[in-house]
Amino acid sequence: MAGELESCKPLSGLLSGLAQDAFYGHPGITEELLRSQLYPDVPIEEFRPFQAKMRGILKSIASADMDFNQLEAFLTAQTKKQGGITSDQAAVISKFWKSHKTKIRESLMNQSRWDSGLRGLSWRVDGKSQSRHSAEIHTPVAIMELEIGKSGQGILRQDTIHGNNMEL
Amino acid sequence: MLVSGFRSRTVVRKELEWFPCVPPSSVKMLIDFQWKLGMAVSSDSCRSLKYPYVAVMLKVADHSGQVKNKSFEMTIPQFQNFYRQFKEIAAIIETV
């Protein structure tokens, strides 16, 4: 059964599934789902520590935002550890990180943004205006509509503001 | 980037009187624009975050003169787009 776990074909899929759960917050990616889809012949008691080990490695790499030198050093150390990973597995993990690094990092950055973000911006410039107090006001006016809200949620607030004499 | 200096509440109310034809009362006037460039160094989900961001605090007044603060955060690419929009507005206002 250990041979099954060492096979590299499903490892890429496992890393994807773990990333979906740990970084992108996709619901429903259970241990049993991953096992049945990727390692159907491996019993759950063996699969559990294996996926935990892979998840730990992935989280360490992401948390340290490892560059490729650090990654190589880290993975080499993992291959030398008792109960670590094989060099084939290290290669799969390395390839995975190289292609997903940017996306995972973006996801982690989003997780740490707790203030509202700017979801949208539109604007218009008005020329002359009139009022009952003055015949004509020549100051041009810029009117902006800002969509401010938390990422992943609907629009919380929508404000239209205007200002004149904008200088840069 | 400079956007309209700070105005007192009475001045704002006077200025807003000039625009009675401003349609919905949801249109507010920009009183002040404050910004800060921050760098998130580390977080519980990522020890080595190194994430620069621009935080903005807008002071806006509604038609009654009541002033409110609105704050939000932008990534650097978002801020660059924000800045480009303002540049475009400034260019057009010159021609009006």
PDB file of C-alpha atoms in Angstrom:
ATOM      1  CA  MET A   1       0.000   0.000   0.000  1.00  0.00           C
ATOM      2  CA  ALA A   2       2.916   2.341   0.676  1.00  0.00           C
ATOM      3  CA  GLY A   3       3.789   1.984  -2.993  1.00  0.00           C
ATOM      4  CA  GLU A   4       0.452   3.553  -3.862  1.00  0.00           C
ATOM      5  CA  LEU A   5       1.278   6.617  -1.813  1.00  0.00           C
ATOM      6  CA  GLU A   6       4.665   6.947  -3.440  1.00  0.00           C
ATOM      7  CA  SER A   7       3.169   7.033  -6.904  1.00  0.00           C
ATOM      8  CA  CYS A   8       3.424  10.567  -8.206  1.00  0.00           C
ATOM      9  CA  LYS A   9       0.493  10.686 -10.571  1.00  0.00           C
ATOM     10  CA  PRO A  10      -2.203  11.471  -8.021  1.00  0.00           C
ATOM     11  CA  LEU A  11       0.082  13.691  -5.904  1.00  0.00           C
ATOM     12  CA  SER A  12      -0.404  16.674  -8.194  1.00  0.00           C
ATOM     13  CA  GLY A  13      -4.157  16.271  -7.834  1.00  0.00           C
ATOM     14  CA  LEU A  14      -3.812  15.975  -4.067  1.00  0.00           C
ATOM     15  CA  LEU A  15      -1.795  19.203  -3.863  1.00  0.00           C
ATOM     16  CA  SER A  16      -4.468  20.958  -5.948  1.00  0.00           C
ATOM     17  CA  GLY A  17      -7.194  19.720  -3.653  1.00  0.00           C
ATOM     18  CA  LEU A  18      -5.254  20.719  -0.533  1.00  0.00           C
ATOM     19  CA  ALA A  19      -4.621  24.190  -1.999  1.00  0.00           C
ATOM     20  CA  GLN A  20      -8.334  24.618  -2.769  1.00  0.00           C
ATOM     21  CA  ASP A  21      -9.134  23.867   0.840  1.00  0.00           C
ATOM     22  CA  ALA A  22      -6.241  25.578   2.653  1.00  0.00           C
ATOM     23  CA  PHE A  23      -5.791  28.714   0.500  1.00  0.00           C
ATOM     24  CA  TYR A  24      -8.819  29.331  -1.664  1.00  0.00           C
ATOM     25  CA  GLY A  25     -11.355  28.385   1.003  1.00  0.00           C
ATOM     26  CA  HIS A  26     -13.367  26.060  -1.215  1.00  0.00           C
ATOM     27  CA  PRO A  27     -15.836  24.170   0.914  1.00  0.00           C
ATOM     28  CA  GLY A  28     -16.437  20.446   0.776  1.00  0.00           C
ATOM     29  CA  ILE A  29     -12.903  19.222   0.056  1.00  0.00           C
ATOM     30  CA  THR A  30     -12.846  16.491   2.663  1.00  0.00           C
ATOM     31  CA  GLU A  31     -10.178  13.931   3.402  1.00  0.00           C
ATOM     32  CA  GLU A  32     -12.524  11.181   2.201  1.00  0.00           C
ATOM     33  CA  LEU A  33     -13.209  12.996  -1.067  1.00  0.00           C
ATOM     34  CA  LEU A  34      -9.503  13.332  -1.803  1.00  0.00           C
ATOM     35  CA  ARG A  35      -8.829   9.720  -0.856  1.00  0.00           C
ATOM     36  CA  SER A  36     -11.630   8.244  -2.900  1.00  0.00           C
ATOM     37  CA  GLN A  37     -10.834  10.344  -5.959  1.00  0.00           C
ATOM     38  CA  LEU A  38      -7.049  10.068  -5.948  1.00  0.00           C
ATOM     39  CA  TYR A  39      -5.984   7.125  -3.768  1.00  0.00           C
ATOM     40  CA  PRO A  40      -9.003   4.783  -3.785  1.00  0.00           C
ATOM     41  CA  ASP A  41      -6.984   1.705  -2.868  1.00  0.00           C
ATOM     42  CA  VAL A  42      -5.320   3.275   0.163  1.00  0.00           C
ATOM     43  CA  PRO A  43      -7.100   2.800   3.499  1.00  0.00           C
ATOM     44  CA  ILE A  44      -8.069   5.972   5.368  1.00  0.00           C
ATOM     45  CA  GLU A  45      -5.712   5.274   8.328  1.00  0.00           C
ATOM     46  CA  GLU A  46      -2.759   5.381   5.948  1.00  0.00           C
ATOM     47  CA  PHE A  47      -4.051   8.224   3.821  1.00  0.00           C
ATOM     48  CA  ARG A  48      -4.719  10.545   6.749  1.00  0.00           C
ATOM     49  CA  PRO A  49      -1.105  11.052   7.942  1.00  0.00           C
ATOM     50  CA  PHE A  50       0.090  11.186   4.332  1.00  0.00           C
ATOM     51  CA  GLN A  51      -2.211  14.032   3.329  1.00  0.00           C
ATOM     52  CA  ALA A  52      -1.456  15.804   6.625  1.00  0.00           C
ATOM     53  CA  LYS A  53       2.246  15.644   5.805  1.00  0.00           C
ATOM     54  CA  MET A  54       1.681  17.056   2.315  1.00  0.00           C
ATOM     55  CA  ARG A  55      -0.615  19.774   3.662  1.00  0.00           C
ATOM     56  CA  GLY A  56       2.027  20.738   6.248  1.00  0.00           C
ATOM     57  CA  ILE A  57       4.723  20.971   3.582  1.00  0.00           C
ATOM     58  CA  LEU A  58       2.516  23.091   1.327  1.00  0.00           C
ATOM     59  CA  LYS A  59       1.575  25.424   4.176  1.00  0.00           C
ATOM     60  CA  SER A  60       5.224  25.866   5.193  1.00  0.00           C
ATOM     61  CA  ILE A  61       6.194  26.749   1.643  1.00  0.00           C
ATOM     62  CA  ALA A  62       3.314  29.226   1.270  1.00  0.00           C
ATOM     63  CA  SER A  63       3.779  30.779   4.687  1.00  0.00           C
ATOM     64  CA  ALA A  64       7.440  31.510   4.043  1.00  0.00           C
ATOM     65  CA  ASP A  65       6.702  32.583   0.460  1.00  0.00           C
ATOM     66  CA  MET A  66       9.738  30.556  -0.549  1.00  0.00           C
ATOM     67  CA  ASP A  67      11.773  31.505  -3.566  1.00  0.00           C
ATOM     68  CA  PHE A  68      13.198  28.714  -5.669  1.00  0.00           C
ATOM     69  CA  ASN A  69      16.482  28.436  -3.753  1.00  0.00           C
ATOM     70  CA  GLN A  70      14.696  28.188  -0.422  1.00  0.00           C
ATOM     71  CA  LEU A  71      12.254  25.707  -1.959  1.00  0.00           C
ATOM     72  CA  GLU A  72      15.011  23.400  -3.186  1.00  0.00           C
ATOM     73  CA  ALA A  73      16.803  23.515   0.180  1.00  0.00           C
ATOM     74  CA  PHE A  74      13.561  22.889   2.069  1.00  0.00           C
ATOM     75  CA  LEU A  75      12.451  19.968  -0.109  1.00  0.00           C
ATOM     76  CA  THR A  76      15.924  18.386  -0.022  1.00  0.00           C
ATOM     77  CA  ALA A  77      15.788  18.492   3.780  1.00  0.00           C
ATOM     78  CA  GLN A  78      12.366  16.835   3.653  1.00  0.00           C
ATOM     79  CA  THR A  79      13.737  13.964   1.555  1.00  0.00           C
ATOM     80  CA  LYS A  80      16.467  13.325   4.137  1.00  0.00           C
ATOM     81  CA  LYS A  81      14.055  13.234   7.089  1.00  0.00           C
ATOM     82  CA  GLN A  82      12.774  10.052   8.707  1.00  0.00           C
ATOM     83  CA  GLY A  83       9.254   9.585   7.327  1.00  0.00           C
ATOM     84  CA  GLY A  84       9.827  12.415   4.883  1.00  0.00           C
ATOM     85  CA  ILE A  85       9.176  12.481   1.143  1.00  0.00           C
ATOM     86  CA  THR A  86      10.792  10.802  -1.847  1.00  0.00           C
ATOM     87  CA  SER A  87      12.788  12.828  -4.357  1.00  0.00           C
ATOM     88  CA  ASP A  88      10.088  12.133  -6.970  1.00  0.00           C
ATOM     89  CA  GLN A  89       7.487  13.592  -4.634  1.00  0.00           C
ATOM     90  CA  ALA A  90       9.778  16.567  -4.014  1.00  0.00           C
ATOM     91  CA  ALA A  91       9.879  17.170  -7.769  1.00  0.00           C
ATOM     92  CA  VAL A  92       6.070  17.133  -8.009  1.00  0.00           C
ATOM     93  CA  ILE A  93       5.747  19.556  -5.080  1.00  0.00           C
ATOM     94  CA  SER A  94       8.379  21.848  -6.594  1.00  0.00           C
ATOM     95  CA  LYS A  95       6.562  21.914  -9.943  1.00  0.00           C
ATOM     96  CA  PHE A  96       3.248  22.580  -8.209  1.00  0.00           C
ATOM     97  CA  TRP A  97       4.581  25.525  -6.192  1.00  0.00           C
ATOM     98  CA  LYS A  98       6.245  27.079  -9.240  1.00  0.00           C
ATOM     99  CA  SER A  99       2.986  27.136 -11.185  1.00  0.00           C
ATOM    100  CA  HIS A 100       0.634  28.061  -8.314  1.00  0.00           C
ATOM    101  CA  LYS A 101       2.802  30.391  -6.237  1.00  0.00           C
ATOM    102  CA  THR A 102       1.346  33.634  -7.575  1.00  0.00           C
ATOM    103  CA  LYS A 103      -2.260  32.570  -7.238  1.00  0.00           C
ATOM    104  CA  ILE A 104      -1.776  31.188  -3.717  1.00  0.00           C
ATOM    105  CA  ARG A 105       0.028  34.331  -2.640  1.00  0.00           C
ATOM    106  CA  GLU A 106      -2.787  36.494  -3.981  1.00  0.00           C
ATOM    107  CA  SER A 107      -5.280  34.408  -2.058  1.00  0.00           C
ATOM    108  CA  LEU A 108      -3.289  34.804   1.162  1.00  0.00           C
ATOM    109  CA  MET A 109      -3.053  38.565   0.614  1.00  0.00           C
ATOM    110  CA  ASN A 110      -6.834  38.722   0.181  1.00  0.00           C
ATOM    111  CA  GLN A 111      -7.311  36.809   3.416  1.00  0.00           C
ATOM    112  CA  SER A 112      -5.369  39.458   5.290  1.00  0.00           C
ATOM    113  CA  ARG A 113      -7.410  42.373   3.906  1.00  0.00           C
ATOM    114  CA  TRP A 114     -10.009  43.149   6.519  1.00  0.00           C
ATOM    115  CA  ASP A 115     -10.895  46.688   5.492  1.00  0.00           C
ATOM    116  CA  SER A 116     -13.299  47.326   2.678  1.00  0.00           C
ATOM    117  CA  GLY A 117     -11.805  47.357  -0.779  1.00  0.00           C
ATOM    118  CA  LEU A 118     -12.593  49.462  -3.815  1.00  0.00           C
ATOM    119  CA  ARG A 119     -14.713  47.191  -5.962  1.00  0.00           C
ATOM    120  CA  GLY A 120     -15.584  49.699  -8.667  1.00  0.00           C
ATOM    121  CA  LEU A 121     -15.177  53.271  -9.758  1.00  0.00           C
ATOM    122  CA  SER A 122     -17.064  55.303 -12.330  1.00  0.00           C
ATOM    123  CA  TRP A 123     -17.148  59.031 -12.913  1.00  0.00           C
ATOM    124  CA  ARG A 124     -18.595  61.868 -14.927  1.00  0.00           C
ATOM    125  CA  VAL A 125     -17.600  65.496 -15.459  1.00  0.00           C
ATOM    126  CA  ASP A 126     -20.364  68.102 -15.546  1.00  0.00           C
ATOM    127  CA  GLY A 127     -19.840  71.428 -17.243  1.00  0.00           C
ATOM    128  CA  LYS A 128     -21.831  74.466 -16.203  1.00  0.00           C
ATOM    129  CA  SER A 129     -24.352  74.412 -13.388  1.00  0.00           C
ATOM    130  CA  GLN A 130     -27.145  76.748 -12.390  1.00  0.00           C
ATOM    131  CA  SER A 131     -28.818  77.522  -9.126  1.00  0.00           C
ATOM    132  CA  ARG A 132     -31.524  79.813  -7.839  1.00  0.00           C
ATOM    133  CA  HIS A 133     -28.852  81.908  -6.131  1.00  0.00           C
ATOM    134  CA  SER A 134     -26.604  82.509  -9.100  1.00  0.00           C
ATOM    135  CA  ALA A 135     -27.428  82.687 -12.764  1.00  0.00           C
ATOM    136  CA  GLU A 136     -24.630  80.440 -13.811  1.00  0.00           C
ATOM    137  CA  ILE A 137     -21.753  78.690 -12.096  1.00  0.00           C
ATOM    138  CA  HIS A 138     -18.819  78.045 -14.348  1.00  0.00           C
ATOM    139  CA  THR A 139     -16.923  75.629 -12.187  1.00  0.00           C
ATOM    140  CA  PRO A 140     -16.797  72.181 -13.752  1.00  0.00           C
ATOM    141  CA  VAL A 141     -17.677  69.395 -11.360  1.00  0.00           C
ATOM    142  CA  ALA A 142     -16.418  65.825 -11.266  1.00  0.00           C
ATOM    143  CA  ILE A 143     -18.874  63.307  -9.861  1.00  0.00           C
ATOM    144  CA  MET A 144     -17.564  59.891  -8.851  1.00  0.00           C
ATOM    145  CA  GLU A 145     -19.333  56.718  -7.875  1.00  0.00           C
ATOM    146  CA  LEU A 146     -17.290  54.410  -5.659  1.00  0.00           C
ATOM    147  CA  GLU A 147     -18.274  50.840  -4.899  1.00  0.00           C
ATOM    148  CA  ILE A 148     -16.763  50.072  -1.523  1.00  0.00           C
ATOM    149  CA  GLY A 149     -17.127  46.629  -0.027  1.00  0.00           C
ATOM    150  CA  LYS A 150     -15.442  43.564   1.362  1.00  0.00           C
ATOM    151  CA  SER A 151     -14.035  41.160  -1.209  1.00  0.00           C
ATOM    152  CA  GLY A 152     -16.266  38.175  -1.738  1.00  0.00           C
ATOM    153  CA  GLN A 153     -19.362  39.980  -0.497  1.00  0.00           C
ATOM    154  CA  GLY A 154     -21.935  42.014  -2.328  1.00  0.00           C
ATOM    155  CA  ILE A 155     -21.796  45.793  -2.455  1.00  0.00           C
ATOM    156  CA  LEU A 156     -22.041  47.191   1.062  1.00  0.00           C
ATOM    157  CA  ARG A 157     -22.052  50.868   0.279  1.00  0.00           C
ATOM    158  CA  GLN A 158     -22.295  52.921  -2.822  1.00  0.00           C
ATOM    159  CA  ASP A 159     -21.472  56.574  -2.553  1.00  0.00           C
ATOM    160  CA  THR A 160     -21.598  59.309  -5.081  1.00  0.00           C
ATOM    161  CA  ILE A 161     -19.291  62.166  -4.293  1.00  0.00           C
ATOM    162  CA  HIS A 162     -18.376  65.275  -6.134  1.00  0.00           C
ATOM    163  CA  GLY A 163     -15.440  67.572  -5.928  1.00  0.00           C
ATOM    164  CA  ASN A 164     -14.140  70.437  -7.944  1.00  0.00           C
ATOM    165  CA  ASN A 165     -10.745  71.954  -8.481  1.00  0.00           C
ATOM    166  CA  MET A 166      -9.004  68.619  -8.556  1.00  0.00           C
ATOM    167  CA  GLU A 167      -5.280  69.082  -9.053  1.00  0.00           C
ATOM    168  CA  LEU A 168      -2.590  66.498  -9.574  1.00  0.00           C
TER     169      LEU A 168
ATOM    170  CA  MET B   1      -2.360  64.147  -5.276  1.00  0.00           C
ATOM    171  CA  LEU B   2      -4.349  67.125  -4.000  1.00  0.00           C
ATOM    172  CA  VAL B   3      -8.136  67.202  -3.926  1.00  0.00           C
ATOM    173  CA  SER B   4     -10.022  70.250  -2.560  1.00  0.00           C
ATOM    174  CA  GLY B   5      -8.651  71.577   0.719  1.00  0.00           C
ATOM    175  CA  PHE B   6     -10.387  71.035   4.042  1.00  0.00           C
ATOM    176  CA  ARG B   7     -13.542  73.106   4.559  1.00  0.00           C
ATOM    177  CA  SER B   8     -15.461  73.873   7.722  1.00  0.00           C
ATOM    178  CA  ARG B   9     -19.037  72.623   8.083  1.00  0.00           C
ATOM    179  CA  THR B  10     -20.675  76.026   7.513  1.00  0.00           C
ATOM    180  CA  VAL B  11     -18.657  76.630   4.394  1.00  0.00           C
ATOM    181  CA  VAL B  12     -19.642  73.194   3.097  1.00  0.00           C
ATOM    182  CA  ARG B  13     -23.326  73.856   3.702  1.00  0.00           C
ATOM    183  CA  LYS B  14     -23.038  77.159   1.868  1.00  0.00           C
ATOM    184  CA  GLU B  15     -21.317  75.539  -1.076  1.00  0.00           C
ATOM    185  CA  LEU B  16     -23.851  72.727  -1.203  1.00  0.00           C
ATOM    186  CA  GLU B  17     -26.622  75.348  -1.390  1.00  0.00           C
ATOM    187  CA  TRP B  18     -25.255  76.188  -4.828  1.00  0.00           C
ATOM    188  CA  PHE B  19     -26.301  72.791  -6.087  1.00  0.00           C
ATOM    189  CA  PRO B  20     -29.989  72.418  -5.290  1.00  0.00           C
ATOM    190  CA  CYS B  21     -30.448  70.708  -8.604  1.00  0.00           C
ATOM    191  CA  VAL B  22     -28.057  67.971  -7.578  1.00  0.00           C
ATOM    192  CA  PRO B  23     -30.316  64.991  -8.086  1.00  0.00           C
ATOM    193  CA  PRO B  24     -30.425  62.350  -5.340  1.00  0.00           C
ATOM    194  CA  SER B  25     -29.320  63.361  -1.863  1.00  0.00           C
ATOM    195  CA  SER B  26     -26.922  60.459  -2.118  1.00  0.00           C
ATOM    196  CA  VAL B  27     -24.478  62.799  -3.859  1.00  0.00           C
ATOM    197  CA  LYS B  28     -22.002  64.023  -1.267  1.00  0.00           C
ATOM    198  CA  MET B  29     -19.211  66.528  -1.449  1.00  0.00           C
ATOM    199  CA  LEU B  30     -15.584  65.561  -1.067  1.00  0.00           C
ATOM    200  CA  ILE B  31     -14.079  67.565   1.780  1.00  0.00           C
ATOM    201  CA  ASP B  32     -10.773  65.855   2.377  1.00  0.00           C
ATOM    202  CA  PHE B  33      -8.695  62.996   1.028  1.00  0.00           C
ATOM    203  CA  GLN B  34      -6.154  61.263   3.270  1.00  0.00           C
ATOM    204  CA  TRP B  35      -3.957  58.354   2.274  1.00  0.00           C
ATOM    205  CA  LYS B  36      -1.356  56.047   3.683  1.00  0.00           C
ATOM    206  CA  LEU B  37       0.987  53.590   2.053  1.00  0.00           C
ATOM    207  CA  GLY B  38       1.297  50.508   4.259  1.00  0.00           C
ATOM    208  CA  MET B  39       3.184  47.236   4.157  1.00  0.00           C
ATOM    209  CA  ALA B  40       1.655  44.144   5.744  1.00  0.00           C
ATOM    210  CA  VAL B  41       4.668  42.199   6.946  1.00  0.00           C
ATOM    211  CA  SER B  42       3.200  39.048   8.448  1.00  0.00           C
ATOM    212  CA  SER B  43      -0.140  37.463   9.342  1.00  0.00           C
ATOM    213  CA  ASP B  44      -1.497  34.346  10.988  1.00  0.00           C
ATOM    214  CA  SER B  45      -2.055  32.726   7.593  1.00  0.00           C
ATOM    215  CA  CYS B  46       1.224  33.812   6.026  1.00  0.00           C
ATOM    216  CA  ARG B  47       4.394  34.533   7.996  1.00  0.00           C
ATOM    217  CA  SER B  48       6.126  36.206   5.091  1.00  0.00           C
ATOM    218  CA  LEU B  49       3.389  38.371   3.640  1.00  0.00           C
ATOM    219  CA  LYS B  50       5.293  41.406   2.310  1.00  0.00           C
ATOM    220  CA  TYR B  51       2.148  42.999   0.904  1.00  0.00           C
ATOM    221  CA  PRO B  52       2.134  46.734   0.117  1.00  0.00           C
ATOM    222  CA  TYR B  53      -1.230  48.508   0.010  1.00  0.00           C
ATOM    223  CA  VAL B  54      -2.712  52.009  -0.145  1.00  0.00           C
ATOM    224  CA  ALA B  55      -5.344  52.886   2.462  1.00  0.00           C
ATOM    225  CA  VAL B  56      -7.588  55.897   1.741  1.00  0.00           C
ATOM    226  CA  MET B  57      -9.795  57.920   4.091  1.00  0.00           C
ATOM    227  CA  LEU B  58     -12.352  60.187   2.413  1.00  0.00           C
ATOM    228  CA  LYS B  59     -14.209  62.885   4.336  1.00  0.00           C
ATOM    229  CA  VAL B  60     -17.555  63.519   2.624  1.00  0.00           C
ATOM    230  CA  ALA B  61     -20.440  65.840   3.478  1.00  0.00           C
ATOM    231  CA  ASP B  62     -24.084  65.251   2.627  1.00  0.00           C
ATOM    232  CA  HIS B  63     -26.625  67.961   1.719  1.00  0.00           C
ATOM    233  CA  SER B  64     -27.250  68.770   5.389  1.00  0.00           C
ATOM    234  CA  GLY B  65     -23.570  69.429   5.973  1.00  0.00           C
ATOM    235  CA  GLN B  66     -23.047  66.304   8.054  1.00  0.00           C
ATOM    236  CA  VAL B  67     -19.557  64.931   7.563  1.00  0.00           C
ATOM    237  CA  LYS B  68     -18.774  61.224   7.368  1.00  0.00           C
ATOM    238  CA  ASN B  69     -15.569  59.227   6.933  1.00  0.00           C
ATOM    239  CA  LYS B  70     -15.289  56.488   4.331  1.00  0.00           C
ATOM    240  CA  SER B  71     -12.213  54.309   4.278  1.00  0.00           C
ATOM    241  CA  PHE B  72     -11.021  51.556   1.985  1.00  0.00           C
ATOM    242  CA  GLU B  73      -7.892  49.709   0.957  1.00  0.00           C
ATOM    243  CA  MET B  74      -6.340  49.085  -2.463  1.00  0.00           C
ATOM    244  CA  THR B  75      -3.607  46.836  -3.764  1.00  0.00           C
ATOM    245  CA  ILE B  76      -0.878  48.636  -5.689  1.00  0.00           C
ATOM    246  CA  PRO B  77      -2.288  47.690  -9.138  1.00  0.00           C
ATOM    247  CA  GLN B  78      -5.741  48.848  -7.994  1.00  0.00           C
ATOM    248  CA  PHE B  79      -4.249  52.127  -6.794  1.00  0.00           C
ATOM    249  CA  GLN B  80      -2.473  52.635 -10.095  1.00  0.00           C
ATOM    250  CA  ASN B  81      -5.798  52.298 -11.893  1.00  0.00           C
ATOM    251  CA  PHE B  82      -7.395  54.672  -9.350  1.00  0.00           C
ATOM    252  CA  TYR B  83      -4.646  57.211 -10.028  1.00  0.00           C
ATOM    253  CA  ARG B  84      -5.076  56.864 -13.807  1.00  0.00           C
ATOM    254  CA  GLN B  85      -8.798  57.618 -13.479  1.00  0.00           C
ATOM    255  CA  PHE B  86      -8.046  60.809 -11.544  1.00  0.00           C
ATOM    256  CA  LYS B  87      -5.487  61.849 -14.147  1.00  0.00           C
ATOM    257  CA  GLU B  88      -8.117  61.397 -16.835  1.00  0.00           C
ATOM    258  CA  ILE B  89     -10.655  63.438 -14.883  1.00  0.00           C
ATOM    259  CA  ALA B  90      -8.115  66.212 -14.325  1.00  0.00           C
ATOM    260  CA  ALA B  91      -7.308  66.329 -18.036  1.00  0.00           C
ATOM    261  CA  ILE B  92     -10.988  66.544 -18.996  1.00  0.00           C
ATOM    262  CA  ILE B  93     -11.821  69.172 -16.379  1.00  0.00           C
ATOM    263  CA  GLU B  94      -9.143  71.372 -17.925  1.00  0.00           C
ATOM    264  CA  THR B  95     -10.979  71.334 -21.221  1.00  0.00           C
ATOM    265  CA  VAL B  96     -14.500  71.975 -19.891  1.00  0.00           C
TER     266      VAL B  96
END
